[in-house]
CSV table of C-alpha atoms in Angstrom, one decimal:
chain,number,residue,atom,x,y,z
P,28,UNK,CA,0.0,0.0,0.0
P,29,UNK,CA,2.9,2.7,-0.5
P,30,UNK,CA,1.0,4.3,-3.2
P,31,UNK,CA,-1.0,5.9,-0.3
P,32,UNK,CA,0.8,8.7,1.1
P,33,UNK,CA,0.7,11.0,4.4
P,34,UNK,CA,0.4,14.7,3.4
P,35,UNK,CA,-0.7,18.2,3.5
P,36,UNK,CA,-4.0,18.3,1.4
P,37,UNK,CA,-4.0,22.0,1.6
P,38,UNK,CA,-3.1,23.1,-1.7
P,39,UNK,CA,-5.4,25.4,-3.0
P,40,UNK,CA,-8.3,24.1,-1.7
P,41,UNK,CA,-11.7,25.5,-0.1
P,42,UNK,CA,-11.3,24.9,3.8
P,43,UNK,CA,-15.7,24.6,3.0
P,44,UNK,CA,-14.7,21.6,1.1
P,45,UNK,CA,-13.2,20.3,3.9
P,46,UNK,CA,-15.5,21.2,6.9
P,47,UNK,CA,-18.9,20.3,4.0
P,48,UNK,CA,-16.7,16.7,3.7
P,49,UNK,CA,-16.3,16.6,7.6
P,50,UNK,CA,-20.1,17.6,8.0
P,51,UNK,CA,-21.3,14.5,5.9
P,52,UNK,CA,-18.8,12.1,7.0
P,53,UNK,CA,-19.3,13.0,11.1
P,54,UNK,CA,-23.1,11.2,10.3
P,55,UNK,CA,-21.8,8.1,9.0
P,56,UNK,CA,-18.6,7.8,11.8
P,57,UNK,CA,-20.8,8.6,14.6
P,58,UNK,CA,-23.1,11.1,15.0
P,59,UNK,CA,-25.8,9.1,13.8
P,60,UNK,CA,-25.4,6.9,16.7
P,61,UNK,CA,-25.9,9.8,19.4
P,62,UNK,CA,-29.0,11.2,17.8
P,63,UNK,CA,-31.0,7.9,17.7
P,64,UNK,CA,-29.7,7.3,21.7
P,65,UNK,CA,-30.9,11.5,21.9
P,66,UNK,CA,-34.4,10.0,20.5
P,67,UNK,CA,-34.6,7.1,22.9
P,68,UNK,CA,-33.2,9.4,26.3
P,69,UNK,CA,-35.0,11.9,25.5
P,70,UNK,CA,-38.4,11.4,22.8
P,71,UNK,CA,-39.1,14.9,22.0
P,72,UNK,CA,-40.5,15.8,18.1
P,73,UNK,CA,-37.3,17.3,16.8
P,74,UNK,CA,-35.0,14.5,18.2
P,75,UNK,CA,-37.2,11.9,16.9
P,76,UNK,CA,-37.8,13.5,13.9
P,77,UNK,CA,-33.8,13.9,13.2
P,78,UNK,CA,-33.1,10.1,14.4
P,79,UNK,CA,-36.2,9.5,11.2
P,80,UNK,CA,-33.5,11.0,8.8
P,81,UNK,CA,-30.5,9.3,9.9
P,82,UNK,CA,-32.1,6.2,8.4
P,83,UNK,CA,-32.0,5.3,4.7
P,84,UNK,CA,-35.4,5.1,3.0
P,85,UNK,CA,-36.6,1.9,2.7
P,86,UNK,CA,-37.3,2.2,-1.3
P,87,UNK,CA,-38.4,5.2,-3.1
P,88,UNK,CA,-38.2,8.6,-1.2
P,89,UNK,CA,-35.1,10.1,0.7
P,90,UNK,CA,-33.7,11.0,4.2
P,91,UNK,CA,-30.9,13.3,4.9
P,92,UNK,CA,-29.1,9.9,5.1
P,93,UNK,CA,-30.0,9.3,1.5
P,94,UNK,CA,-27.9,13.2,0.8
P,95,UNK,CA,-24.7,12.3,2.2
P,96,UNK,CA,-22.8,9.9,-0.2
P,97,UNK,CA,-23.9,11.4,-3.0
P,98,UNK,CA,-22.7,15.3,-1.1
P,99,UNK,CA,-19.6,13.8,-0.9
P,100,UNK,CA,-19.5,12.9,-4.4
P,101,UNK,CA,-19.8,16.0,-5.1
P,102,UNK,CA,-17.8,17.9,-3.4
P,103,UNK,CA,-15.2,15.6,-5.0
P,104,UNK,CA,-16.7,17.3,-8.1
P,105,UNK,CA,-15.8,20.9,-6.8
P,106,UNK,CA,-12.5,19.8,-6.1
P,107,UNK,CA,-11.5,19.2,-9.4
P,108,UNK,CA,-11.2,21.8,-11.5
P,109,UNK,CA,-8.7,23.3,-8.3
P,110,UNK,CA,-6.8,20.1,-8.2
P,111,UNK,CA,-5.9,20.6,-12.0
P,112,UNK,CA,-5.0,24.8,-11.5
P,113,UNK,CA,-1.1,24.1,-10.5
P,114,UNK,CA,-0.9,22.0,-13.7
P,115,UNK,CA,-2.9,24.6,-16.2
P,116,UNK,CA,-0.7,27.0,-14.6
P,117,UNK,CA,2.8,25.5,-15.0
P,118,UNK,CA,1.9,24.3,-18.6
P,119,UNK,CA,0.6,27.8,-19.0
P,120,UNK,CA,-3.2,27.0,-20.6
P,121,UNK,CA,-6.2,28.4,-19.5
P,122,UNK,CA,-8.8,25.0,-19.8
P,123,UNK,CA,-7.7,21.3,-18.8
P,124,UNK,CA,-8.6,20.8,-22.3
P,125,UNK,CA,-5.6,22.4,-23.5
P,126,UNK,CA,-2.9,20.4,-21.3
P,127,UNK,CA,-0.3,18.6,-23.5
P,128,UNK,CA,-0.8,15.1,-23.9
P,129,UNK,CA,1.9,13.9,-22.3
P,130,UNK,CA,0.7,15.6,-19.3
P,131,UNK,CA,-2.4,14.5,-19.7
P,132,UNK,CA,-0.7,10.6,-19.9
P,133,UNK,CA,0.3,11.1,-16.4
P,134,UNK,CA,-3.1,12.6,-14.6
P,135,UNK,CA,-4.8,9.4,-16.7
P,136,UNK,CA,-2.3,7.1,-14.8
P,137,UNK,CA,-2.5,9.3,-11.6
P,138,UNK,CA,-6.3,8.9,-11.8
P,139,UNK,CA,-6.1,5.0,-12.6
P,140,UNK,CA,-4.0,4.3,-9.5
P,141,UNK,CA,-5.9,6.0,-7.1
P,142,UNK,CA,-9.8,5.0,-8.4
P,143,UNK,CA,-7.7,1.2,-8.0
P,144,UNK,CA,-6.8,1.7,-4.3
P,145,UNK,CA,-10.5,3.2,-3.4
P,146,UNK,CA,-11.5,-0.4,-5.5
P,147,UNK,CA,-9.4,-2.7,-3.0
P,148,UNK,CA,-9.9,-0.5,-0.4
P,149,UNK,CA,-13.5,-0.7,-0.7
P,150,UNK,CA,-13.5,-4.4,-0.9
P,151,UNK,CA,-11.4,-4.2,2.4
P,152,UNK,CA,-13.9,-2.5,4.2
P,153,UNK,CA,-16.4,-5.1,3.1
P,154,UNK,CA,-14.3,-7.7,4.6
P,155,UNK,CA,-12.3,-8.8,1.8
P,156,UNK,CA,-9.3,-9.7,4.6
P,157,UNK,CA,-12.0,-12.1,6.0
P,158,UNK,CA,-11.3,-14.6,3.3
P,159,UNK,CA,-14.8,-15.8,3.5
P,160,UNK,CA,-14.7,-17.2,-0.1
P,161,UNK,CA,-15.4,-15.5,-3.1
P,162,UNK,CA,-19.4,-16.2,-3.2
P,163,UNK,CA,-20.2,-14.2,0.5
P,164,UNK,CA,-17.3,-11.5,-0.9
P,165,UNK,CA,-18.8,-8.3,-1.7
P,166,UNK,CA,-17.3,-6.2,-4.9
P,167,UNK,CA,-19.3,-3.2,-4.9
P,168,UNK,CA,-18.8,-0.7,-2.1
P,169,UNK,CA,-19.5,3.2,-1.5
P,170,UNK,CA,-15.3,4.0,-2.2
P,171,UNK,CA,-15.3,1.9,-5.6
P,172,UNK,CA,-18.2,3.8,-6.4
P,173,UNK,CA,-16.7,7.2,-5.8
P,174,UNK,CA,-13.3,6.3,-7.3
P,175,UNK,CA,-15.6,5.0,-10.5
P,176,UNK,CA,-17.6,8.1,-10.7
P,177,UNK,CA,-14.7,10.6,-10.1
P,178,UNK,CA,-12.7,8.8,-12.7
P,179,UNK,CA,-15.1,9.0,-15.2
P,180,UNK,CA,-16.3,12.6,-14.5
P,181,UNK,CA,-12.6,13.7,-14.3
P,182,UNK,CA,-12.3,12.2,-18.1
P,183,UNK,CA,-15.5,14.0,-19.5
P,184,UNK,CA,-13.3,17.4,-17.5
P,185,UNK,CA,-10.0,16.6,-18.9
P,186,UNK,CA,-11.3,16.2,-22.6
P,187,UNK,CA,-14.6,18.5,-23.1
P,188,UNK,CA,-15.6,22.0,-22.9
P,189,UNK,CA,-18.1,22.9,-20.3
P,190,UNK,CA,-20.7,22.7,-23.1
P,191,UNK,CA,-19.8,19.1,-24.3
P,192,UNK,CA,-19.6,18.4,-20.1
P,193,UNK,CA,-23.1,19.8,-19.8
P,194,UNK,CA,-24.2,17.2,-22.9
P,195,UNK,CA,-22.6,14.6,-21.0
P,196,UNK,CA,-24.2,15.3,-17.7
P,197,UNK,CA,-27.6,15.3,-19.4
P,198,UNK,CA,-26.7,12.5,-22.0
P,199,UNK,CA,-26.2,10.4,-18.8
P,200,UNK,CA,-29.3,11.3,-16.7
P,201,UNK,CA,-31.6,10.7,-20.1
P,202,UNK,CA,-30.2,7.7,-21.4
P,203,UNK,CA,-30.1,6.0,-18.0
P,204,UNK,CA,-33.9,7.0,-17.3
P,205,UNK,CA,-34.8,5.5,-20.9
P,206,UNK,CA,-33.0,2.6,-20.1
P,207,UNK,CA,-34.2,1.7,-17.3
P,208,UNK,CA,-38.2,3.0,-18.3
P,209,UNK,CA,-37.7,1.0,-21.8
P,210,UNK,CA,-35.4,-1.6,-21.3
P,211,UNK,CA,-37.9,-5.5,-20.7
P,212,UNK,CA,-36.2,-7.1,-18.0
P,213,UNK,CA,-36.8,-11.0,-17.9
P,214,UNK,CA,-40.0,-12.2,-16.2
P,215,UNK,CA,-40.6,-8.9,-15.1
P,216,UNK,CA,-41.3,-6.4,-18.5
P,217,UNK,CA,-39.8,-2.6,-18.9
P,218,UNK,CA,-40.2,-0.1,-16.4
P,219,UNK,CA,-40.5,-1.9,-13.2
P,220,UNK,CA,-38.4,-0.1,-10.6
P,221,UNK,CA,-38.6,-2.7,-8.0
P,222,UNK,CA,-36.0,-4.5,-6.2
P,223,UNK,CA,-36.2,-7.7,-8.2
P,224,UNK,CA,-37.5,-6.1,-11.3
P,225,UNK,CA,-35.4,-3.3,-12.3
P,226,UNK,CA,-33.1,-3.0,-15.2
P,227,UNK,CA,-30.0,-2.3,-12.4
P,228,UNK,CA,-31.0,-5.2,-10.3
P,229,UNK,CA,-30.9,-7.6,-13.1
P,230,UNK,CA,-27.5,-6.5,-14.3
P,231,UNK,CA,-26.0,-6.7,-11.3
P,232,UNK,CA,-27.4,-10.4,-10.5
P,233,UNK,CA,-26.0,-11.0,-14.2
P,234,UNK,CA,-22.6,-9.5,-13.6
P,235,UNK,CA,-21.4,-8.5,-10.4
P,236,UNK,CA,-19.3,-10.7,-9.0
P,237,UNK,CA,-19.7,-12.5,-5.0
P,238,UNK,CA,-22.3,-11.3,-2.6
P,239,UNK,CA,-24.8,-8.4,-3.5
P,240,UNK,CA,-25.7,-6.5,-0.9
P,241,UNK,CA,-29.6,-7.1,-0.7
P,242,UNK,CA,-29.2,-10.5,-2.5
P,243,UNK,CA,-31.3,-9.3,-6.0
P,244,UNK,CA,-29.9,-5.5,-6.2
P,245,UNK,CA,-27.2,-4.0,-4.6
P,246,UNK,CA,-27.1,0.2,-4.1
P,247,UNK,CA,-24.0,0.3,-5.4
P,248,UNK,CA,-24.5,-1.8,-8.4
P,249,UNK,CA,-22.9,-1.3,-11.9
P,250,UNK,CA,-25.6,0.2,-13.6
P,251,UNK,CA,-26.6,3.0,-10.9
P,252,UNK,CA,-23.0,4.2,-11.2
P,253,UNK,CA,-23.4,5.7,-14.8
P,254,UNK,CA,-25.4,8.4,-13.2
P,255,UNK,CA,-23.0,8.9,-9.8
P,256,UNK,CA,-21.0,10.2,-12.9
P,257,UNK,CA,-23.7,13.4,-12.9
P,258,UNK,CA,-23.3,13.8,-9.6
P,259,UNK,CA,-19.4,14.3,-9.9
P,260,UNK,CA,-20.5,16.3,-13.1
P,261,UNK,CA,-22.2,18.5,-11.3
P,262,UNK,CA,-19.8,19.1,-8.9
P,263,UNK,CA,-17.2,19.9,-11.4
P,264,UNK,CA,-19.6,22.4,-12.9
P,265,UNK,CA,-20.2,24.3,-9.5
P,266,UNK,CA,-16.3,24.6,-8.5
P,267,UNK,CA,-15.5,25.2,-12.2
P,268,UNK,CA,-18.0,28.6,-12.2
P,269,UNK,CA,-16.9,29.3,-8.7
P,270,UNK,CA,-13.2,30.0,-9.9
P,271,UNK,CA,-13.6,30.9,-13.1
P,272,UNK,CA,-12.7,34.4,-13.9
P,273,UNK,CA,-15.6,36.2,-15.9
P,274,UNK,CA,-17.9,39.3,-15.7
P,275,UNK,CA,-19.7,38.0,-12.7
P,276,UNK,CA,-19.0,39.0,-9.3
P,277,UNK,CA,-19.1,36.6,-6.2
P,278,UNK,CA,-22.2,37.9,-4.9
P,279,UNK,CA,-23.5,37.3,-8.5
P,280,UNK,CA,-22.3,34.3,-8.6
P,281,UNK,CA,-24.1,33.0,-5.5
P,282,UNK,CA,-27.2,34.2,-6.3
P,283,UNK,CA,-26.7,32.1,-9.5
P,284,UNK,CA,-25.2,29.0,-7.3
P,285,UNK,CA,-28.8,29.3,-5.3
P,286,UNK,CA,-30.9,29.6,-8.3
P,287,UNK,CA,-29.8,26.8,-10.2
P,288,UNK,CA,-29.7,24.9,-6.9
P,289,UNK,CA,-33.6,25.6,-6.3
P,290,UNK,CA,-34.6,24.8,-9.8
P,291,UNK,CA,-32.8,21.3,-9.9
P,292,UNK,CA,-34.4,20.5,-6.9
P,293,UNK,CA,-37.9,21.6,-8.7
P,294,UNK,CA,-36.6,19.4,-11.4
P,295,UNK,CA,-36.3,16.3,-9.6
P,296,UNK,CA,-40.1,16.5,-8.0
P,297,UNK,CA,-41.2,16.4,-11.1
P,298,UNK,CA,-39.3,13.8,-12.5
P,299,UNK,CA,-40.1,11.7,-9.3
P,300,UNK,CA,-43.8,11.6,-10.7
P,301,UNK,CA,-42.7,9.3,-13.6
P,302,UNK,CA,-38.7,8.3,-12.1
P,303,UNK,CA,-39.3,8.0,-8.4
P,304,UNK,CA,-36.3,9.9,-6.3
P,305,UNK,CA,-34.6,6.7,-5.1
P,306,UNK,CA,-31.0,6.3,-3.8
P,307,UNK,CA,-31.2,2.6,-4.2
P,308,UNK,CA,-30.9,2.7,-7.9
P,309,UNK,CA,-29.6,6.8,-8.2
P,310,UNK,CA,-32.3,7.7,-10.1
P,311,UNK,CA,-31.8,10.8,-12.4
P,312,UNK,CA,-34.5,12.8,-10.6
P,313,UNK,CA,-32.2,11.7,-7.3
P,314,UNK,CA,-29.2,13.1,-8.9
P,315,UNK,CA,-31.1,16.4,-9.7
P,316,UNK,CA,-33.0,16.4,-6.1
P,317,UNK,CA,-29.7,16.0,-4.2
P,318,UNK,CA,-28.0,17.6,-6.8
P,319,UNK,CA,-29.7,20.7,-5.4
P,320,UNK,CA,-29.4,20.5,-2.1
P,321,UNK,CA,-25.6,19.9,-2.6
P,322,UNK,CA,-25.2,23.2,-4.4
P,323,UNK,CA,-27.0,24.9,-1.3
P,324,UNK,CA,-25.1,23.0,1.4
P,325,UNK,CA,-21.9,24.1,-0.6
P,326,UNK,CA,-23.1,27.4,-0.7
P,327,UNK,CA,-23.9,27.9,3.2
P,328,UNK,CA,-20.3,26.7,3.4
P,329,UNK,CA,-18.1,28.7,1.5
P,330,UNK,CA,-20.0,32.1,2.8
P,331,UNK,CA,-19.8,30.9,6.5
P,332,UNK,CA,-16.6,30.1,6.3
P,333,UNK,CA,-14.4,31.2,2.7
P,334,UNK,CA,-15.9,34.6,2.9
P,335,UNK,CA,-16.8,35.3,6.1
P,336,UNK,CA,-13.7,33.9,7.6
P,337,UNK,CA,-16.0,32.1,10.4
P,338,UNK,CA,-14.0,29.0,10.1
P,339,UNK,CA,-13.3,28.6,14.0
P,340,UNK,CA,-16.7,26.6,14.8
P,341,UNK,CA,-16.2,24.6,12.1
P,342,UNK,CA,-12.4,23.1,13.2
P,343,UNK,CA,-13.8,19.3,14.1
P,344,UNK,CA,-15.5,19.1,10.6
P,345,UNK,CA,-12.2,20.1,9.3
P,346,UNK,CA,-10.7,17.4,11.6
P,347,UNK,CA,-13.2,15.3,10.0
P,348,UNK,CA,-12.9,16.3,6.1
P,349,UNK,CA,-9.1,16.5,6.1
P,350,UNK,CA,-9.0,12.8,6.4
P,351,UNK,CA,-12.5,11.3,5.5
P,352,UNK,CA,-11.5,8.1,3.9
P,353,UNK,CA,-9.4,7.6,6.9
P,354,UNK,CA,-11.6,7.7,9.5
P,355,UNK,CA,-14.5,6.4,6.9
P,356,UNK,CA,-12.6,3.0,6.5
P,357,UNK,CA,-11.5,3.2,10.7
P,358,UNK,CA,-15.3,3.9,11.4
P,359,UNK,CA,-16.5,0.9,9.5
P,360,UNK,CA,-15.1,-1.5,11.4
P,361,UNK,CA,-10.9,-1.5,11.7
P,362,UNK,CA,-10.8,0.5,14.6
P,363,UNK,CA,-13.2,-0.5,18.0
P,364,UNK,CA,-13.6,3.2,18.6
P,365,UNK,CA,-16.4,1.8,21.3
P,366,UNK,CA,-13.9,-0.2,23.0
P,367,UNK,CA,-11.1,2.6,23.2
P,368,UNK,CA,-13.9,4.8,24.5
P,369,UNK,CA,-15.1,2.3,27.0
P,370,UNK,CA,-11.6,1.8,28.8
P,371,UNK,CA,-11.4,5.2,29.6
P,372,UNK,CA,-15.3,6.7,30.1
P,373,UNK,CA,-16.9,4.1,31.0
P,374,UNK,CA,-16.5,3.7,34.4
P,375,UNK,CA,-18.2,6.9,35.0
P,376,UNK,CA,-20.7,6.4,32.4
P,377,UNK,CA,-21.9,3.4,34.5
P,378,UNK,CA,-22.6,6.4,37.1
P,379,UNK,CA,-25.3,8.0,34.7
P,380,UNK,CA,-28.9,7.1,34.9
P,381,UNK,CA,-29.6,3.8,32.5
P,382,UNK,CA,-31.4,5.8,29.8
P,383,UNK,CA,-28.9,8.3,29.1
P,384,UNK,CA,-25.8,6.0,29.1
P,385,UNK,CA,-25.8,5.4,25.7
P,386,UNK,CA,-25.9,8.9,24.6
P,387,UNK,CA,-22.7,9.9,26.6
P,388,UNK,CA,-21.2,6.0,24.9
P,389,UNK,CA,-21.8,7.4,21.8
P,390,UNK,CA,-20.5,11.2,22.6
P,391,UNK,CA,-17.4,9.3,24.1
P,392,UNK,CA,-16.7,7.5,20.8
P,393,UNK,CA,-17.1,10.7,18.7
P,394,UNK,CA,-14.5,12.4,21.4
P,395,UNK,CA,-11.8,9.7,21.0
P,396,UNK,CA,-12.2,9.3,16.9
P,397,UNK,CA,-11.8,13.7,17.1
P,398,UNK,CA,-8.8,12.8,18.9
P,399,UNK,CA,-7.3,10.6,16.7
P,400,UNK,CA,-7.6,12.9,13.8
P,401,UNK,CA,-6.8,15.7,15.9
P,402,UNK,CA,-3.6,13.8,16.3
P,403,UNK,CA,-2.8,12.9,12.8
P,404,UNK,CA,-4.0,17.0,11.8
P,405,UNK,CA,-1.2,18.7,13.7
P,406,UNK,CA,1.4,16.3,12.8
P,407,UNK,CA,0.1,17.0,9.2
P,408,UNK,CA,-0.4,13.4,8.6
P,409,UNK,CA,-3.4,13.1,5.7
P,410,UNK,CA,-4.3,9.7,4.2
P,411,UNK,CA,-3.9,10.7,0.3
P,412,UNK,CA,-5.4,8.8,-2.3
């Protein structure tokens, strides 16, 4: 695993990308452990209510659980076209388009190796190391399907204008809804967005490899990843206006960012009437629905934070999004934060009241995973893919 490598990620970067990364990641590490304990301690409306969206829905609809893979997605998105300025720079073009090919040879091979490690990595945190044989193995997994996504989306960047990007974002969103709308499906006909009877659950019996996740469909199938690639697309197109140099002005721009954000959200209500908003199988009218609320979670960032240089209260999420697939792969089951956090709170845990001792577990497992990257922040240490 030397190809991975301990660095500085701050090069030219948002510190929103980071504290927006840290905000969805904190859910999935821990935070949606103390909200649900919050619900049982203490069953007020808004508590229960929150420890409702921490859950994904069951088929067709969303949660806020539903928002946060594909948020991350995007934000890998936004990173992009800032990743790339050193490069434009020192070749001295104005468009990725324009880079040499022989530099482009090396991003190609740059991007291959590290949408590979997310692959293995992935299958790692499904228990790959288990050696459980390769029938009860699973392939698919939430870092392949970022590193698949953000591969392809960084090709459409690398070789199209924003135009021919835009044709691709919506070449992807239409020809995956006709697909799946038009496309018979044995035993079952065309258009039947069940679990057994859908055009992605089908393929994925026929071709993934080992275990799928829900045994006929798994949410991170091969089909459902063509239009992850719109997420990425999407944001690429949001950090791409963001720094681009033209005759609007940052408030402008904003304003813009908000708009489109509301009327992609529009978008995928009424697509849900004939393409139900589903995370299971990433519908398009998903993509466009979180699409949305992406661009206006990104946007609440940057101002708070970028502009307004109130960056202090967000220093944990920071923590957090400075090394996300870090403590994403520790969280899911490498690291027994719970024990750690046990040997040294819960003695006086055992002192609480019974219904509240869970809350404070979970709070102590959140304090020693923020200490760990607290750790690995000062010392600079960043798991780099």
């Amino acid at each position: 695993m030397n190809t991975i490598k301990m660095n500085n990620p701050k090069n030219g970067r948002l510190i929103s990308l980071d504290a927006l990364r840290g905000f969805v990641m904190f859910w999935i590490m821990s935070g949606e452990h103390i909200i649900h304990a919050l619900a049982k301690a203490a069953p007020i409306p808004v508590f229960i209510w929150m420890s409702s969206q921490l859950h994904h829905a069951e088929w067709n609809g969303i949660t806020f659980y539903d928002m946060i893979f594909p948020v991350f997605l995007f934000v890998a998105g936004v990173s992009m076209p800032y990743s790339f300025e050193k490069k434009m720079s020192l070749a001295g073009v104005l468009t990725p388009q324009e880079l040499p090919v022989s530099e482009k040879r090396k991003i190609y091979l740059s991007m291959l190796r590290r949408t590979g490690i997310l692959l293995v990595l992935g299958f790692v945190v499904n228990g790959l190391l288990r050696f459980d044989g390769f029938d009860n193995t699973r392939f698919a997994s939430v870092l392949g399907r970022i590193g698949l996504a953000w591969f392809f989306a960084g090709i459409i960047y690398l070789n199209f204008d924003l135009k021919k990007q835009f044709i691709w974002f919506l070449a992807i969103l239409m020809g995956y809804y006709a697909a799946m709308k038009w496309i018979p499906v044995p035993g079952f006909g065309a258009g039947v967005l069940t679990k057994e009877g859908s055009l992605e659950s089908y393929i994925d019996r026929l071709f993934l490899p080992g275990r799928l996740h829900s045994t006929v469909y798994d949410p991170e199938g091969i089909f459902s990843t063509l239009p992850a690639i719109s997420t990425a697309l999407l944001g690429v197109f949001t950090g791409t206006f963001l720094k681009a140099k033209n005759q609007f002005s940052i408030k402008a721009k904003l304003i813009l960012m908000t708009l489109t954000a509301i009327l992609l959200i529009i978008a995928g209500l009424i697509w849900d009437i004939d393409f139900p908003i589903n995370k299971h199988l990433w519908t398009s009218s998903f993509v466009c629905f979180v699409g949305g609320f992406s661009i206006l979670f990104f946007v609440f960032f940057y101002v708070i934070i970028d502009l307004s240089g109130l960056h202090k209260w967000a220093f944990p999420l920071i923590l957090i999004g400075s090394n996300s697939i870090l403590i994403y792969i520790a969280a899911e089951g490498s690291v027994d934060f719970k024990h750690t956090a046990d040997y040294f709170f819960g003695g006086l845990i055992h002192y609480l009241p019974m219904v509240w001792q869970p809350v404070f577990v979970a709070l102590s497992v959140t304090f020693v995973q923020l200490l760990l990257l607290y750790f690995l922040y000062k010392r600079k240490w960043f798991l780099k893919i």
